[in-house]
Coordinates of C-alpha atoms and ligand atoms in Angstrom, one line a residue:
M1 CA 5.3 27.1 8.1
N2 CA 7.8 25.7 10.6
G3 CA 8.5 22.5 8.7
D4 CA 10.8 21.8 5.8
N5 CA 10.4 18.5 3.6
G6 CA 8.4 17.2 7.0
G7 CA 10.4 13.8 6.8
V8 CA 8.5 11.3 9.3
S9 CA 12.3 10.8 11.1
D10 CA 12.5 14.7 11.6
A11 CA 11.4 15.0 15.1
D12 CA 11.3 18.8 14.5
A13 CA 9.3 18.8 11.5
L14 CA 6.0 18.6 13.2
R15 CA 2.5 20.3 11.8
I16 CA -0.2 21.9 13.8
N17 CA -3.7 22.9 11.6
P18 CA -6.5 24.2 13.6
S19 CA -9.7 23.2 12.1
I20 CA -12.3 25.9 11.5
L21 CA -15.3 23.5 11.8
A22 CA -14.6 25.3 15.2
A23 CA -14.1 28.6 14.3
D24 CA -16.9 31.6 14.0
F25 CA -18.0 30.8 9.7
V26 CA -18.9 34.6 9.5
N27 CA -15.9 36.3 11.4
M28 CA -13.4 34.0 9.6
Q29 CA -11.3 36.2 8.2
A30 CA -10.5 37.4 12.3
E31 CA -10.6 33.4 13.0
L32 CA -8.1 33.2 10.8
G33 CA -6.1 36.4 12.1
R34 CA -5.8 33.9 15.7
I35 CA -3.9 31.1 14.6
R36 CA -1.0 33.0 13.6
S37 CA 1.7 30.3 14.0
A38 CA -0.6 27.3 12.8
D39 CA 0.9 25.5 9.9
F40 CA -1.6 25.0 8.0
V41 CA -5.5 25.8 8.3
H42 CA -7.6 22.6 7.9
V43 CA -10.4 23.2 5.7
D44 CA -13.4 20.6 6.3
V45 CA -15.9 20.5 3.5
M46 CA -18.7 18.1 3.9
D47 CA -21.2 17.2 1.6
N48 CA -24.4 15.8 3.6
H49 CA -23.9 12.6 1.6
F50 CA -20.4 11.4 2.7
V51 CA -20.9 12.6 6.3
P52 CA -24.2 13.0 8.3
N53 CA -23.4 17.0 8.4
L54 CA -23.0 19.8 5.6
T55 CA -19.8 22.5 5.7
F56 CA -19.6 24.7 2.6
G57 CA -18.2 24.1 -0.8
P58 CA -15.6 25.7 -3.4
Q59 CA -16.7 28.9 -3.4
M60 CA -16.3 29.7 0.4
V61 CA -12.9 27.5 0.4
E62 CA -12.3 30.1 -2.6
R63 CA -12.6 33.2 -0.4
I64 CA -10.8 31.5 2.4
Q65 CA -8.0 30.9 0.2
A66 CA -7.8 34.6 -1.0
T67 CA -8.0 36.1 2.4
S68 CA -5.9 33.3 4.5
P69 CA -2.1 34.3 5.3
I70 CA -1.8 30.5 5.9
P71 CA -1.9 28.0 3.4
L72 CA -5.1 25.6 3.4
D73 CA -5.2 22.1 4.2
V74 CA -8.7 21.1 2.9
H75 CA -10.4 17.8 4.0
L76 CA -13.1 16.7 1.5
M77 CA -15.7 14.5 3.3
I78 CA -17.6 14.6 -0.7
S79 CA -19.0 11.4 -2.2
D80 CA -17.8 10.7 -5.8
V81 CA -14.7 13.0 -5.1
D82 CA -13.0 12.1 -8.6
R83 CA -15.5 14.7 -10.0
W84 CA -15.0 17.5 -7.5
G85 CA -11.7 17.2 -5.7
P86 CA -9.5 18.8 -8.4
G87 CA -11.0 21.7 -8.3
Y88 CA -9.8 22.5 -4.8
A89 CA -6.4 22.2 -5.9
E90 CA -7.7 24.5 -8.9
L91 CA -8.4 27.2 -6.2
G92 CA -5.1 26.8 -5.0
A93 CA -5.5 24.5 -1.9
A94 CA -1.9 23.5 -0.9
S95 CA -2.9 20.6 0.3
V96 CA -5.8 18.4 -0.9
T97 CA -7.2 14.9 1.2
F98 CA -10.0 13.1 0.1
H99 CA -11.3 9.9 1.5
L100 CA -10.1 6.3 0.3
E101 CA -14.1 5.1 0.8
A102 CA -14.9 7.7 -1.6
A103 CA -12.4 7.4 -4.4
T104 CA -13.0 4.9 -7.2
D105 CA -9.5 5.5 -8.6
P106 CA -7.1 6.8 -5.7
V107 CA -3.7 6.9 -6.9
A108 CA -5.1 8.5 -10.5
L109 CA -6.8 10.9 -8.6
A110 CA -4.0 11.7 -6.4
R111 CA -1.4 12.2 -9.3
R112 CA -3.8 14.6 -10.6
L113 CA -4.0 16.5 -7.7
R114 CA -0.5 16.8 -7.7
S115 CA 0.1 17.9 -11.9
I116 CA -2.3 20.9 -10.7
G117 CA 0.2 21.8 -7.3
S118 CA -1.2 20.6 -4.6
R119 CA 0.2 18.2 -2.1
A120 CA -2.5 15.0 -2.2
G121 CA -3.5 13.6 0.8
V122 CA -5.7 10.1 1.8
A123 CA -8.0 9.8 4.6
V124 CA -8.8 6.5 5.9
K125 CA -12.0 6.3 8.0
P126 CA -11.7 4.1 11.7
A127 CA -12.9 0.7 10.3
T128 CA -11.1 1.0 7.1
P129 CA -7.3 -0.9 6.8
V130 CA -4.6 1.2 5.4
E131 CA -2.5 -2.0 4.5
G132 CA -4.0 -1.6 0.9
L133 CA -2.0 1.5 0.6
F134 CA 1.7 0.5 1.6
D135 CA 2.4 -0.4 -2.0
V136 CA 1.6 3.2 -3.2
L137 CA 3.0 5.3 0.4
D138 CA 4.9 7.8 -2.5
E139 CA 1.9 8.3 -4.8
F140 CA 0.6 10.5 -1.9
D141 CA 1.8 13.6 0.4
Q142 CA 0.0 12.8 3.6
I143 CA -2.4 9.8 4.8
L144 CA -4.9 11.2 7.5
V145 CA -5.3 8.4 9.9
M146 CA -9.7 9.5 11.1
T147 CA -9.5 9.3 15.2
V148 CA -13.0 10.0 15.4
E149 CA -16.4 9.0 12.6
P150 CA -15.9 11.9 10.0
G151 CA -18.2 14.4 10.2
F152 CA -18.4 16.4 13.5
G153 CA -16.0 18.2 15.8
G154 CA -15.5 18.1 19.6
Q155 CA -15.9 14.2 19.7
S156 CA -13.9 12.1 21.6
F157 CA -10.0 10.6 20.5
M158 CA -10.0 6.8 19.6
A159 CA -6.8 5.8 20.9
D160 CA -7.5 2.3 19.4
Q161 CA -6.4 3.7 16.2
M162 CA -2.8 4.0 17.3
P163 CA -1.8 0.4 16.2
K164 CA -3.0 1.4 12.8
L165 CA -1.1 4.5 12.9
R166 CA 2.1 2.6 14.6
R167 CA 2.0 0.4 11.5
L168 CA 1.5 3.1 8.8
A169 CA 4.4 4.6 10.0
D170 CA 7.1 1.6 10.6
E171 CA 6.2 0.9 6.7
A172 CA 6.9 4.8 5.8
R173 CA 9.9 4.5 7.7
R174 CA 11.1 1.0 6.1
G175 CA 10.1 2.3 3.0
G176 CA 12.0 5.4 3.6
S177 CA 9.2 7.6 2.7
S178 CA 8.5 11.3 3.4
V179 CA 4.4 10.7 3.0
W180 CA 2.9 13.1 6.7
L181 CA 1.3 11.5 8.5
Q182 CA -1.7 13.5 9.7
V183 CA -4.7 12.2 12.5
D184 CA -8.1 14.3 13.0
G185 CA -10.2 14.4 15.8
G186 CA -10.0 14.8 19.4
I187 CA -6.8 15.7 19.0
S188 CA -5.5 17.8 22.5
E189 CA -3.6 18.9 25.0
S190 CA -4.1 15.1 26.8
T191 CA -4.8 12.6 23.8
I192 CA -1.8 14.7 21.4
A193 CA 1.2 13.3 22.7
Q194 CA 0.1 9.5 22.2
A195 CA -0.6 10.2 18.7
A196 CA 3.1 11.7 18.2
E197 CA 4.7 8.7 19.9
A198 CA 2.7 6.5 17.6
G199 CA 3.9 8.2 14.8
A200 CA 2.1 11.3 13.8
D201 CA 3.4 14.5 12.2
T202 CA 0.6 16.6 11.9
F203 CA -1.7 17.0 13.6
V204 CA -5.2 18.9 13.3
A205 CA -7.6 19.9 16.4
G206 CA -10.6 21.7 16.1
S207 CA -12.2 22.5 19.6
A208 CA -9.1 22.3 21.6
V209 CA -7.6 25.5 19.4
F210 CA -10.6 27.4 19.2
G211 CA -12.2 26.7 22.1
A212 CA -9.4 28.1 24.2
D213 CA -9.1 31.6 25.1
D214 CA -6.2 32.0 23.2
P215 CA -6.1 30.6 19.9
D216 CA -2.0 31.3 18.9
A217 CA -1.5 29.7 22.1
A218 CA -3.3 26.5 22.3
V219 CA -1.5 26.2 18.8
A220 CA 1.8 26.6 20.6
S221 CA 1.5 24.8 23.5
L222 CA 0.0 21.4 21.4
R223 CA 3.4 21.9 19.1
D224 CA 5.4 21.5 22.4
R225 CA 3.7 18.4 23.6
A226 CA 3.9 16.9 20.2
L227 CA 7.5 17.3 19.5
R228 CA 8.4 16.4 23.5
A229 CA 6.7 12.9 22.9
H230 CA 8.5 12.7 19.4
R231 CA 11.4 12.3 20.6
H232 CA 11.2 9.8 23.1
Ligands
DX5_301 C1 -14.3 15.9 11.6 C2 -13.5 16.8 11.0 C3 -12.3 17.7 12.3 C4 -12.8 18.3 13.3 C5 -12.0 17.8 14.4 O1 -14.7 14.8 10.6 O2 -12.4 16.2 10.3 O3 -11.4 18.0 11.1 O4 -12.8 19.7 13.0 O5 -12.6 18.8 14.8 P1 -11.8 18.4 17.1 O6 -10.5 18.5 16.9 O7 -12.9 19.3 17.7 O8 -12.2 16.9 17.4
ZN302 ZN1 -11.0 17.2 9.0

């Protein structure tokens, strides 16, 4: 991990989290070995209910957790997350992010995740406003602003989410919050600077990393671009 506490005002505290959705599922261990400089491995759990796609559940995540040299950043795109979310913290994931739209009591769930020992994240789909989170920012360790409709890799980055990210970053800065601001969807060499300028400090990239000939070099190059944009 390259960051310390990851405060949004610390330009050096950026995280690049490759999404294994774009990796070869039957060679996961080898794929994890190709992203050694990553800060976290982003693990997309989809239930074919909250989103129209299906990936894997706790059994697979448990095996990834057991074999990965890099901590896990689990992104739950599942319904009934109050019930199923804590299990991912219990199996040892460093960070568990659930969708605001899927939780009945987001603050209670975040507290539960933290009490188990994981970081607690909350994600918002493109049509979901973030203002409702402003009063409870410190209940979370990470807020994920989706820059595509969740469900599939390889979609185009939604630049129209940048004003929302900017409002969130302003609010976090105003309140002195150390919450990490994550973006996920369509992050590449050509889009990462926009997200960094708008205030993101934690970047998920699937196809831009695993679609590259050298995934680890792609991580380094994304980090470099984000750092340069962040300093402006
Ligand atoms: C989409 C997932 C993303 C996905 C991103 O619903 O949450 O994590 O893997 O893939 P790219 O980077 O290819 O858009
Ligand atoms: Zn994701």
